[in-house]
Coordinates of C-alpha atoms in Angstrom, one line a residue:
X163 CA 14.2 3.3 80.0
X164 CA 11.1 1.1 80.5
X165 CA 8.8 3.9 79.6
X166 CA 10.7 4.6 76.4
X167 CA 10.7 0.9 75.5
X168 CA 6.9 0.6 76.2
X169 CA 6.3 3.6 74.0
X170 CA 8.3 2.2 71.2
X171 CA 6.7 -1.3 71.5
X172 CA 3.2 0.3 71.5
X173 CA 4.1 2.4 68.4
X174 CA 5.4 -0.6 66.5
X175 CA 2.4 -2.7 67.4
X176 CA 0.1 0.1 66.2
X177 CA 2.0 0.3 62.9
X178 CA 1.8 -3.5 62.4
X179 CA -1.9 -3.5 63.1
X180 CA -2.6 -0.6 60.7
X181 CA -0.4 -2.3 58.1
X182 CA -2.5 -5.5 58.5
X183 CA -5.7 -3.5 58.1
X184 CA -4.3 -1.8 54.9
X185 CA -3.1 -5.2 53.6
X186 CA -6.6 -6.8 54.1
X187 CA -8.2 -4.0 52.1
X188 CA -5.5 -4.2 49.4
X189 CA -6.3 -7.9 49.1
X190 CA -10.0 -7.1 48.8
X191 CA -9.3 -4.5 46.2
X192 CA -7.2 -7.0 44.1
X193 CA -10.0 -9.5 44.4
X194 CA -12.5 -7.0 43.1
X195 CA -10.4 -6.5 40.0
X196 CA -10.1 -10.3 39.5
X197 CA -12.2 -12.2 36.9
X198 CA -14.1 -15.4 36.9
X199 CA -13.7 -17.4 33.7
X200 CA -17.0 -19.1 32.9
X201 CA -16.8 -20.4 29.3
X202 CA -14.0 -21.3 26.9
X203 CA -14.3 -20.6 23.2
X204 CA -13.9 -23.6 21.0
X205 CA -10.5 -23.6 19.4
X206 CA -11.2 -22.0 16.0
X207 CA -9.0 -20.1 13.6
X208 CA -10.2 -16.7 12.5
X209 CA -10.2 -13.1 13.5
X210 CA -13.9 -12.2 13.7
X211 CA -15.6 -14.7 16.0
X212 CA -19.0 -14.8 17.6
X213 CA -20.7 -17.1 20.0
X214 CA -24.3 -17.3 21.4
X215 CA -24.3 -16.4 25.1
X216 CA -26.4 -19.0 27.1
X217 CA -28.9 -17.5 29.5
X218 CA -26.9 -19.0 32.4
X219 CA -24.3 -16.2 32.0
X220 CA -26.6 -14.2 34.2
X221 CA -25.9 -16.5 37.1
X222 CA -22.3 -15.1 37.2
X223 CA -23.0 -11.5 36.1
X224 CA -24.0 -8.7 38.4
X225 CA -25.1 -6.5 35.5
X226 CA -28.5 -6.7 33.8
X227 CA -26.7 -5.3 30.7
X228 CA -23.8 -7.7 31.0
X229 CA -21.3 -4.9 31.2
X230 CA -19.0 -7.0 33.4
X231 CA -18.6 -9.7 30.7
X232 CA -15.2 -9.7 28.9
X233 CA -13.3 -11.9 26.5
X234 CA -9.7 -12.8 27.5
X235 CA -6.9 -14.3 25.5
X236 CA -4.4 -16.9 26.9
X237 CA -2.4 -14.2 28.7
X238 CA -5.5 -12.6 30.3
X239 CA -5.7 -9.6 28.0
X240 CA -9.1 -8.3 27.3
X241 CA -10.1 -8.4 23.6
X242 CA -12.4 -5.9 21.8
X243 CA -15.9 -7.4 22.1
X244 CA -19.6 -6.4 21.8
X245 CA -22.9 -8.1 22.7
X246 CA -25.6 -7.9 20.0
X247 CA -29.0 -9.5 19.5
X248 CA -28.7 -12.9 17.8
X249 CA -31.1 -12.2 14.9
X250 CA -32.2 -9.0 13.3
X251 CA -35.1 -8.6 11.0
X252 CA -33.9 -8.5 7.4
X253 CA -37.0 -7.3 5.7
X254 CA -40.6 -6.4 6.6
X255 CA -43.0 -9.3 6.2
X256 CA -45.0 -9.1 3.0
X257 CA -48.7 -8.2 3.4
X258 CA -51.2 -11.0 2.8
X259 CA -53.2 -10.9 -0.4
X260 CA -56.9 -11.5 -0.7
X261 CA -57.6 -14.5 -2.9
X262 CA -60.9 -14.7 -4.8
X263 CA -62.8 -17.9 -4.2
X264 CA -66.0 -19.6 -5.4
X265 CA -68.2 -22.2 -3.9
X266 CA -68.7 -25.2 -6.1
X267 CA -72.1 -26.9 -5.6
X268 CA -73.2 -30.1 -7.4
X269 CA -76.9 -29.0 -6.9
X270 CA -76.5 -26.0 -9.2
X271 CA -77.6 -26.4 -12.8
X272 CA -76.6 -23.6 -15.1
X273 CA -79.1 -22.1 -17.5
X274 CA -77.0 -23.0 -20.5
X275 CA -75.3 -26.4 -20.7
X276 CA -71.6 -26.3 -21.1
X277 CA -69.9 -28.3 -23.8
X278 CA -66.3 -29.1 -25.0
X279 CA -63.2 -29.1 -22.8
X280 CA -63.1 -28.2 -19.1
X281 CA -64.8 -24.8 -18.6
X282 CA -66.0 -22.6 -15.7
X283 CA -69.2 -20.6 -15.6
X284 CA -69.9 -18.2 -12.8
X285 CA -73.4 -17.1 -12.1
X286 CA -74.7 -15.4 -8.9
X287 CA -71.6 -16.2 -7.0
X288 CA -71.8 -19.9 -7.7
X289 CA -69.5 -21.7 -10.1
X290 CA -70.4 -24.6 -12.4
X291 CA -67.8 -26.9 -13.9
X292 CA -68.1 -28.7 -17.3
X293 CA -65.5 -31.2 -18.4
X294 CA -64.9 -33.0 -21.7
X295 CA -66.7 -36.2 -22.2
X296 CA -65.0 -39.3 -20.6
X297 CA -64.0 -37.4 -17.4
X298 CA -65.8 -38.0 -14.2
X299 CA -66.0 -35.4 -11.5
X300 CA -63.8 -36.5 -8.6
X301 CA -66.3 -35.7 -5.9
X302 CA -70.0 -35.0 -5.7
X303 CA -69.6 -33.1 -2.4
X304 CA -69.4 -29.2 -2.5
X305 CA -66.1 -27.5 -2.1
X306 CA -64.4 -24.1 -2.6
X307 CA -62.3 -23.3 -5.6
X308 CA -59.6 -20.7 -6.0
X309 CA -58.4 -19.7 -9.5
X310 CA -54.6 -19.1 -9.5
X311 CA -54.2 -19.1 -13.3
X312 CA -53.6 -15.3 -13.3
X313 CA -51.2 -15.3 -10.4
X314 CA -47.5 -15.4 -10.9
X315 CA -46.4 -15.3 -7.3
X316 CA -45.7 -18.3 -5.0
X317 CA -47.8 -19.0 -2.0
X318 CA -46.3 -20.0 1.4
X319 CA -49.6 -20.3 3.2
X320 CA -53.3 -19.4 3.2
X321 CA -55.4 -18.1 6.1
X322 CA -59.1 -19.0 6.1
X323 CA -61.9 -17.1 7.7
X324 CA -65.4 -18.6 8.1
X325 CA -68.7 -18.0 9.7
X326 CA -68.3 -19.5 13.2
X327 CA -70.9 -20.2 15.8
X328 CA -70.4 -19.3 19.5
X329 CA -69.2 -22.8 20.4
X330 CA -65.6 -23.9 19.9
X331 CA -64.8 -25.5 16.6
X332 CA -62.3 -28.0 15.2
X333 CA -62.5 -28.1 11.4
X334 CA -60.5 -30.7 9.4
X335 CA -59.5 -29.2 6.0
X336 CA -57.9 -30.5 2.9
X337 CA -56.2 -28.4 0.3
X338 CA -55.5 -29.8 -3.2
X339 CA -54.1 -28.5 -6.5
X340 CA -55.0 -29.1 -10.1
X341 CA -54.3 -27.8 -13.6
X342 CA -57.4 -29.3 -15.3
X343 CA -60.0 -29.5 -12.6
X344 CA -60.1 -33.2 -13.0
X345 CA -56.9 -34.7 -11.5
X346 CA -56.3 -33.3 -8.0
X347 CA -53.1 -33.6 -5.9
X348 CA -53.4 -33.3 -2.2
X349 CA -51.1 -30.5 -0.9
X350 CA -51.9 -30.7 2.8
X351 CA -54.4 -31.8 5.4
X352 CA -54.8 -29.8 8.6
X353 CA -57.2 -28.8 11.3
X354 CA -58.6 -25.3 11.8
X355 CA -59.3 -24.2 15.3
X356 CA -61.5 -21.6 17.0
X357 CA -61.8 -21.9 20.8
X358 CA -63.8 -19.3 22.7
X359 CA -63.9 -18.5 26.4
X360 CA -64.9 -15.3 28.1
X361 CA -64.2 -13.1 25.1
X362 CA -60.8 -14.7 24.5
X363 CA -60.1 -17.0 21.6
X364 CA -57.5 -19.4 20.4
X365 CA -57.4 -19.1 16.6
X366 CA -55.4 -21.4 14.3
X367 CA -56.6 -20.6 10.7
X368 CA -53.3 -20.6 8.7
X369 CA -52.5 -23.6 6.5
X370 CA -49.0 -24.1 5.1
X371 CA -48.9 -25.1 1.4
X372 CA -45.4 -23.9 0.1
X373 CA -46.7 -23.6 -3.4
X374 CA -44.3 -22.6 -6.1
X375 CA -45.3 -19.9 -8.6
X376 CA -47.7 -21.3 -11.4
X377 CA -47.4 -24.8 -10.0
X378 CA -51.2 -25.3 -10.1
X379 CA -53.8 -23.2 -11.8
X380 CA -56.5 -24.1 -9.3
X381 CA -56.6 -24.6 -5.6
X382 CA -59.4 -26.7 -3.9
X383 CA -60.5 -26.4 -0.3
X384 CA -62.5 -29.2 1.2
X385 CA -64.1 -29.5 4.7
X386 CA -64.7 -33.3 4.7
X387 CA -66.5 -33.4 8.1
X388 CA -68.5 -30.2 7.8
X389 CA -69.9 -29.4 4.4
X390 CA -71.9 -26.5 5.7
X391 CA -68.9 -24.3 6.4
X392 CA -69.2 -20.9 4.9
X393 CA -65.9 -19.3 4.0
X394 CA -65.8 -15.5 4.2
X395 CA -62.2 -14.7 3.3
X396 CA -59.1 -16.4 2.0
X397 CA -55.7 -14.6 2.4
X398 CA -52.6 -15.8 0.7
X399 CA -49.2 -15.2 2.2
X400 CA -46.2 -15.0 -0.1
X401 CA -42.7 -16.3 1.0
X402 CA -40.6 -13.8 2.7
X403 CA -37.1 -13.7 4.3
X404 CA -38.0 -12.2 7.7
X405 CA -35.8 -13.5 10.5
X406 CA -37.8 -13.2 13.7
X407 CA -35.8 -12.7 16.9
X408 CA -34.2 -15.8 18.2
X409 CA -35.2 -17.0 21.7
X410 CA -33.7 -19.4 24.2
X411 CA -36.3 -21.6 25.9
X412 CA -36.0 -23.5 29.2
X413 CA -38.6 -25.2 31.5
X414 CA -39.0 -25.1 35.2
X415 CA -40.8 -27.8 37.1
X416 CA -43.1 -26.7 39.9
X417 CA -44.9 -28.2 42.9
X418 CA -48.4 -28.0 44.2
X419 CA -48.7 -24.8 46.3
X420 CA -49.6 -25.1 50.0
X421 CA -52.1 -22.3 49.5
X422 CA -54.9 -23.5 47.2
X423 CA -56.8 -20.2 47.4
X424 CA -56.5 -17.4 44.9
X425 CA -54.1 -14.6 45.7
X426 CA -56.6 -12.1 44.3
X427 CA -59.6 -13.5 46.2
X428 CA -58.8 -15.7 49.2
X429 CA -62.3 -17.2 49.1
X430 CA -61.9 -18.5 45.6
X431 CA -60.5 -22.1 45.4
X432 CA -57.9 -22.7 42.7
X433 CA -55.4 -25.3 41.5
X434 CA -52.1 -23.6 42.1
X435 CA -48.5 -24.5 41.5
X436 CA -45.4 -22.6 42.6
X437 CA -41.9 -22.4 40.9
X438 CA -38.4 -21.2 41.7
X439 CA -36.0 -20.2 39.0
X440 CA -32.3 -20.9 39.6
X441 CA -31.2 -18.4 36.9
X442 CA -31.2 -14.6 36.7
X443 CA -31.9 -14.0 33.0
X444 CA -34.4 -11.2 32.4
X445 CA -37.1 -13.2 30.7
X446 CA -39.4 -11.4 28.2
X447 CA -42.0 -14.1 27.4
X448 CA -43.6 -16.9 29.2
X449 CA -45.7 -20.0 28.3
X450 CA -47.1 -23.1 30.0
X451 CA -46.4 -26.7 29.2
X452 CA -49.5 -28.6 30.2
X453 CA -48.5 -31.7 28.3
X454 CA -51.6 -33.7 27.4
X455 CA -54.0 -32.0 29.8
X456 CA -56.8 -30.1 28.1
X457 CA -57.5 -26.6 29.3
X458 CA -59.5 -23.6 28.1
X459 CA -60.1 -21.3 31.0
X460 CA -58.7 -18.4 33.0
X461 CA -55.1 -18.5 34.2
X462 CA -53.4 -16.2 36.6
X463 CA -49.6 -15.9 36.8
X464 CA -47.8 -14.1 39.6
X465 CA -44.1 -13.5 40.5
X466 CA -42.1 -12.0 43.3
X467 CA -38.5 -11.2 43.9
X468 CA -38.3 -12.3 47.6
X469 CA -39.4 -15.4 49.4
X470 CA -41.8 -13.5 51.6
X471 CA -42.5 -10.6 49.2
X472 CA -45.9 -9.7 47.7
X473 CA -47.1 -11.5 44.6
X474 CA -47.5 -9.3 41.5
X475 CA -49.8 -10.2 38.7
X476 CA -48.0 -10.9 35.4
X477 CA -50.8 -12.4 33.4
X478 CA -54.6 -12.7 33.9
X479 CA -56.6 -14.1 31.0
X480 CA -57.8 -17.2 29.1
X481 CA -55.2 -19.7 28.1
X482 CA -55.8 -22.8 25.9
X483 CA -54.2 -26.2 25.6
X484 CA -56.0 -28.5 23.2
X485 CA -55.3 -31.5 20.9
X486 CA -55.6 -30.5 17.3
X487 CA -55.4 -33.5 15.0
X488 CA -52.5 -35.5 16.2
X489 CA -50.7 -32.6 17.9
X490 CA -51.3 -30.5 21.0
X491 CA -51.5 -26.8 20.5
X492 CA -51.6 -24.0 23.0
X493 CA -52.0 -20.2 23.2
X494 CA -49.1 -18.0 22.2
X495 CA -46.5 -17.0 24.7
X496 CA -47.3 -14.1 27.1
X497 CA -45.1 -11.1 26.7
X498 CA -43.5 -9.7 29.8
X499 CA -41.4 -6.7 30.7
X500 CA -37.8 -7.9 31.4
X501 CA -38.3 -9.9 34.6
X502 CA -35.7 -11.7 36.7
X503 CA -37.9 -12.6 39.6
X504 CA -37.0 -16.1 41.0
X505 CA -40.4 -17.0 42.5
X506 CA -43.5 -17.7 40.3
X507 CA -47.0 -19.0 40.9
X508 CA -49.7 -20.2 38.5
X509 CA -53.4 -20.5 39.3
X510 CA -55.8 -22.6 37.2
X511 CA -59.5 -23.2 37.8
X512 CA -60.1 -25.7 40.6
X513 CA -61.3 -28.4 38.2
X514 CA -57.8 -28.9 36.8
X515 CA -56.5 -32.3 37.9
X516 CA -54.1 -32.1 40.8
X517 CA -52.1 -34.9 39.0
X518 CA -51.3 -32.5 36.2
X519 CA -47.6 -31.4 35.9
X520 CA -47.6 -27.9 34.4
X521 CA -44.2 -26.5 33.6
X522 CA -43.3 -22.9 33.1
X523 CA -41.5 -22.2 29.8
X524 CA -39.3 -19.1 30.1
X525 CA -38.1 -17.3 26.9
X526 CA -35.1 -15.0 26.7
X527 CA -33.9 -13.2 23.5
X528 CA -30.6 -14.7 22.5
X529 CA -27.5 -12.6 22.3
X530 CA -24.3 -13.0 20.4
X531 CA -20.9 -12.1 21.8
X532 CA -18.7 -10.8 19.0
X533 CA -15.0 -10.3 19.5
X534 CA -11.9 -9.6 17.6
X535 CA -9.4 -12.5 18.1
X536 CA -5.6 -12.2 18.2
X537 CA -4.5 -15.8 17.6
X538 CA -3.4 -16.1 21.3
X539 CA -5.7 -19.0 22.0
X540 CA -7.5 -20.3 24.0
X541 CA -10.1 -17.6 24.6
X542 CA -12.3 -17.4 27.6
X543 CA -15.5 -15.6 28.4
X544 CA -15.2 -14.2 31.9
X545 CA -17.0 -11.9 34.4
X546 CA -15.1 -9.2 36.2
X547 CA -15.8 -8.8 39.9
X548 CA -16.3 -5.1 39.8
X549 CA -19.2 -4.0 37.5
X550 CA -18.1 -1.1 35.3
X551 CA -20.5 1.6 34.2
X552 CA -19.9 0.6 30.6
X553 CA -17.9 -2.0 28.7
X554 CA -14.5 -0.6 27.8
X555 CA -14.0 -3.5 25.4
X556 CA -17.2 -2.5 23.6
X557 CA -15.8 1.0 23.0
X558 CA -12.6 -0.4 21.5
X559 CA -14.7 -2.8 19.4
X560 CA -16.8 0.1 18.0
X561 CA -13.7 2.1 17.1
X562 CA -12.0 -0.8 15.4
X563 CA -15.1 -2.0 13.5
X564 CA -16.3 1.5 12.4
X565 CA -17.4 1.3 8.8
X566 CA -16.4 -2.3 8.4
X567 CA -18.6 -5.1 7.1
X568 CA -17.2 -8.6 8.0
X569 CA -18.4 -12.2 8.0
X570 CA -18.5 -13.5 11.5
X571 CA -17.4 -17.1 12.2
X572 CA -19.7 -18.9 14.6
X573 CA -17.9 -20.5 17.6
X574 CA -19.2 -22.7 20.4
X575 CA -18.8 -22.0 24.1
X576 CA -17.7 -24.8 26.4
X577 CA -18.6 -24.5 30.1
X578 CA -15.6 -24.7 32.3
X579 CA -15.9 -27.5 34.9
X580 CA -13.9 -25.6 37.5
X581 CA -16.1 -22.6 37.6
X582 CA -18.2 -22.3 40.7
X583 CA -21.4 -20.3 40.8
X584 CA -20.8 -17.2 42.9
X585 CA -23.1 -16.3 45.7
X586 CA -24.2 -12.7 45.3
X587 CA -26.0 -12.6 48.7
X588 CA -25.5 -9.2 50.4
X589 CA -25.8 -10.8 53.8
X590 CA -22.4 -12.6 53.5
X591 CA -19.3 -10.7 54.7
X592 CA -16.0 -11.1 53.0
X593 CA -13.1 -12.4 55.2
X594 CA -10.9 -9.4 54.4
X595 CA -13.6 -7.1 55.7
X596 CA -13.6 -9.1 59.0
X597 CA -9.8 -8.9 59.2
X598 CA -10.0 -5.2 58.6
X599 CA -12.4 -4.5 61.4
X600 CA -10.6 -6.8 63.8
X601 CA -7.3 -5.0 63.2
X602 CA -8.9 -1.6 63.4
X603 CA -10.5 -2.5 66.8
X604 CA -7.2 -3.8 68.1
X605 CA -5.5 -0.6 66.9
X606 CA -8.0 1.5 68.8
X607 CA -7.5 -0.6 72.0
X608 CA -3.7 -0.2 71.8
X609 CA -4.1 3.5 71.4
X610 CA -6.4 3.7 74.4
X611 CA -4.0 1.6 76.5
X612 CA -1.1 3.7 75.4
X613 CA -3.0 6.9 76.2
X614 CA -4.0 5.7 79.7
X615 CA -0.5 4.7 80.6
X616 CA 0.8 8.0 79.4
X617 CA -1.7 9.8 81.4
X618 CA -0.8 7.9 84.6
X619 CA 2.9 8.6 84.1
X620 CA 2.2 12.3 83.7
X621 CA 0.1 12.3 87.0
X622 CA 2.9 10.4 88.8
X623 CA 5.5 12.9 87.6
X624 CA 3.3 15.8 88.9

């Protein structure tokens, strides 16, 4: 009787342990199918809604393509949705047009005197101006003149090319407009820049004028601080409706690196700062904010995915930061392949002040989340725990929207205060996994004990 009872007890204990193990895995499976609500869509009426996804969405997503992002209604039903780039180019940018220009010199005396109303005489590439009696020339200094009387197109900007020496140059320039060559209206004052270093250059030669068609017949270009400037080309840019891709920008503050020697050459002293990102967005462009610290020399930028990993070069070249007029200008952003590395390092020349506070400016192309609403508000943007191979809601979205052209209503995303940033570290073990292995080990122990006791009973009976 005791033997039968022990066998039954052992069998029931084994069944209970296996049931616990199965239950733990069932709980785990249910959690994998759960979602984490991150943002709530502002309460708006409409069927076709879209919202810009902040780059912080990557903190919660485990997919570089955001295939685990869904839009849910109030009852938790997934709505048809699709992620698209925020801005698309509408039309190709118009090509710049070469504008004919002449140098006006007060030292030039034409062979035949000019009489009557204001007139132009061009001889050997030099232009002479004669104006009716009673008018005085507004300036005795030489300048450049562009005749726009035959042009019917508007001008958004002009780009100036000039003979430059090997040294860096800052050239203040004034552009004015006139219809009679006597009364001039200042359109803009700017500073042209050419900075050279080791074969690299920072060029700022475009001046915005936003000139309507046939507003002025003549355009005047003055270099008040350098009358010896020799223009070689003037290009006019017409207004266009191009929408460049929209980028999100955010800055990361760094700290002085412990190692002030170059990664590329350990014997080379540098001024180095290191940074750590707290986001996972795949940045595609990078720049440096040096504030009001002048720089025009080589910069090396590195990144790595692990704390103790190897540094990889992302940029190696000349980078400029200079004050132009009243504003600080710097080199264009450095383009990158999509990069989510959290650790970054910037190396300047050793002469850069250690008191400088360079910040890294990351750029990420904005994306819009478009979805078809069902009036079951509020809507939430969430991330599913299990990353699908592709977004099922995107398939439904494509089928529903096939051949349709709609006007999307812009909505704002509100960050949910209750959401906690998930930790995607692979080193952490889920509690249900621990329960599963504990129950499995106990089940094996019970089986061994049961087998040993059964073996002893058989030997005793023999």
